[in-house]
XYZ file of C-alpha atoms in Angstrom:
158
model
C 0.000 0.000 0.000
C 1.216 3.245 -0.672
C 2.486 5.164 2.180
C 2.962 2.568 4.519
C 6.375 1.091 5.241
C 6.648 -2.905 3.690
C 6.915 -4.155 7.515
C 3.917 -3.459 8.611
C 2.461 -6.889 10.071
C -0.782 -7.452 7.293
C -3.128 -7.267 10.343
C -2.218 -3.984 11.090
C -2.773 -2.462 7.106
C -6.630 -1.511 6.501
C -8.261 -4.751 4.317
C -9.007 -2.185 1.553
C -10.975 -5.656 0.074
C -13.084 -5.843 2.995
C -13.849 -2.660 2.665
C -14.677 -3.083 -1.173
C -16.924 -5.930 -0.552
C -18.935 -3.910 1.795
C -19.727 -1.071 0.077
C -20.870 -3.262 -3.074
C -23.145 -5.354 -0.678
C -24.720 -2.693 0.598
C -24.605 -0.516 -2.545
C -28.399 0.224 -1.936
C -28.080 1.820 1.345
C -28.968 5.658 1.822
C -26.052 6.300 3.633
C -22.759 3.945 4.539
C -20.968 5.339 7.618
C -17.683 4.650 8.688
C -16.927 4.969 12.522
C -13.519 4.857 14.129
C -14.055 3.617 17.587
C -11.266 1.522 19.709
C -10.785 -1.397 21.936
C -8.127 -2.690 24.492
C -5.701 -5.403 23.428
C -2.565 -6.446 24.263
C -2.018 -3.716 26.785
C -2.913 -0.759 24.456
C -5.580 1.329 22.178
C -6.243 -0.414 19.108
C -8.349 1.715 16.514
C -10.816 0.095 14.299
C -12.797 1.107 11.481
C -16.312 0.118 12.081
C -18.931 -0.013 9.119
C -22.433 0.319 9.424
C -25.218 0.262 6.253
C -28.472 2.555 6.593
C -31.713 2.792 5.443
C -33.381 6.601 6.078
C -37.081 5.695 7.112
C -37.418 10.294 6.849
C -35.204 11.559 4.512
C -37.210 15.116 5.053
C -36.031 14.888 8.675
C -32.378 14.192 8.092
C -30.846 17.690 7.713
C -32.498 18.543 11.422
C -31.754 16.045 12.650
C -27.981 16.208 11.746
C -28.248 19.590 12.992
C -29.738 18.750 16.459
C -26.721 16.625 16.719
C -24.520 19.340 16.222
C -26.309 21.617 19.105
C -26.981 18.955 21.503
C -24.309 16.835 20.834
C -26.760 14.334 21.203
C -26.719 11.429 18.517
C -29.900 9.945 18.947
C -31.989 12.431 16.639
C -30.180 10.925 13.570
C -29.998 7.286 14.615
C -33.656 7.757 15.166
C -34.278 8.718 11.412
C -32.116 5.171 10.646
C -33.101 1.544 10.330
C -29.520 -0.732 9.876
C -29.460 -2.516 6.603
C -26.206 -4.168 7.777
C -22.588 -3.691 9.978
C -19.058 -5.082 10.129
C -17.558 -3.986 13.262
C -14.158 -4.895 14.882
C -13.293 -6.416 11.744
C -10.992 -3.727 9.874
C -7.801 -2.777 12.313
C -6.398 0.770 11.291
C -3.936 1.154 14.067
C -1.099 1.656 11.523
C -2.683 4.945 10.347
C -2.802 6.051 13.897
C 0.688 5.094 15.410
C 0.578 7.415 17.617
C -2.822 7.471 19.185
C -4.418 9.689 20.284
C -2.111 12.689 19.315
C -1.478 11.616 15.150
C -5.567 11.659 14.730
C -5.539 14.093 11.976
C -2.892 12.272 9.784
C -4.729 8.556 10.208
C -8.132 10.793 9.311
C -6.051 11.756 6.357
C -5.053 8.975 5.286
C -8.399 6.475 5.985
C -10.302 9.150 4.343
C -8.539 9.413 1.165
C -8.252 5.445 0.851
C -12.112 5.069 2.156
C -12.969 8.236 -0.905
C -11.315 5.993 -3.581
C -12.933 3.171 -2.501
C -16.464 5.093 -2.372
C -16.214 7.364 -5.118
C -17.230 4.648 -7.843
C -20.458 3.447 -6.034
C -21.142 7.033 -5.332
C -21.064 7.957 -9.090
C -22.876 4.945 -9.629
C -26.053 5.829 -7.670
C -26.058 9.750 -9.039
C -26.312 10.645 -4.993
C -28.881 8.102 -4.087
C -25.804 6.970 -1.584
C -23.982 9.000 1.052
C -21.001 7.674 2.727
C -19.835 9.484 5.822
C -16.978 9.224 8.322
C -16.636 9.921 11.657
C -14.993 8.729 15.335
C -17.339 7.427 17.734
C -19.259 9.834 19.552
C -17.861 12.707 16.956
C -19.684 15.439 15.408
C -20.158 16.388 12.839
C -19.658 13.663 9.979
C -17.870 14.271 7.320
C -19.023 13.313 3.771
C -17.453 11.731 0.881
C -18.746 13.053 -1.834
C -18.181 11.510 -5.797
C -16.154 14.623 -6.407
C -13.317 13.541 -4.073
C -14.193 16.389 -1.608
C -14.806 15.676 2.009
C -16.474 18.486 3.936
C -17.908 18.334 7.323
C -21.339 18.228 7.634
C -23.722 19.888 10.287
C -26.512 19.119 8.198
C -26.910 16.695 5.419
């Protein structure tokens, strides 16, 4: 993979395939979001990239409801708007974008977003903006969308 040194154990490198597969099961989802969110192993943080498909049951509602987040900090008025169409969670290790956790956040962002835009872009294209992908850590506001342009810009409202 570009960017990463050649001795990086495999476990450590983001499955990029996983990934893939993912986004073309659930390639008729409203929205894909990607969630960094950690666990304890081995006597340290390890980061994960956690992937959750969406079906909007009030599309109308969405752009409040991102917004409510935003003031409230409160996450609940946008998972309330969403009905899970499928999830892969604890499955796709990204601790070598993040080597040192928590301080090199920004570069791992970086770097998972541009890898997790190439791999979007295509089925965003594909579905002429029926799909939104968004990234974000847990408990984080506000998202930030991938858009089929290659932009990512942070959202407060959808």
């Amino acid at each position: 993979m570009a960017g990463l040194p050649d001795t990086l154990p495999a476990s450590t490198v983001m499955n990029l395939n996983v990934i893939e597969n993912f986004l073309r099961r659930h390639r008729h989802a409203d929205i894909i979001e990607a969630v960094v969110d950690t666990t304890w192993a081995n006597d340290a943080v390890v980061p994960f990239l956690n992937l959750w498909a969406w079906k909007v049951s009030d599309k109308a509602r969405l752009d409040d409801a991102a917004r409510k987040v935003s003031e409230t900090g409160d996450p609940g008025f946008w998972y309330d708007l969403l009905d899970e169409a499928g999830s892969l969670t604890f499955e796709v290790e990204v601790g070598a974008h993040y080597p040192d956790w928590p301080a090199g956040i920004a570069a791992g962002d970086a770097t998972i977003l541009a890898r997790l835009s190439a791999l979007a872009r295509p089925h965003l294209q594909q579905t002429s903006g029926q799909l939104r992908v968004v990234f974000h850590h847990v408990d984080a506001w506000p998202l930030i969308e991938i858009d089929a342009r290659d932009a990512a810009q942070n959202l407060h409202g959808m």
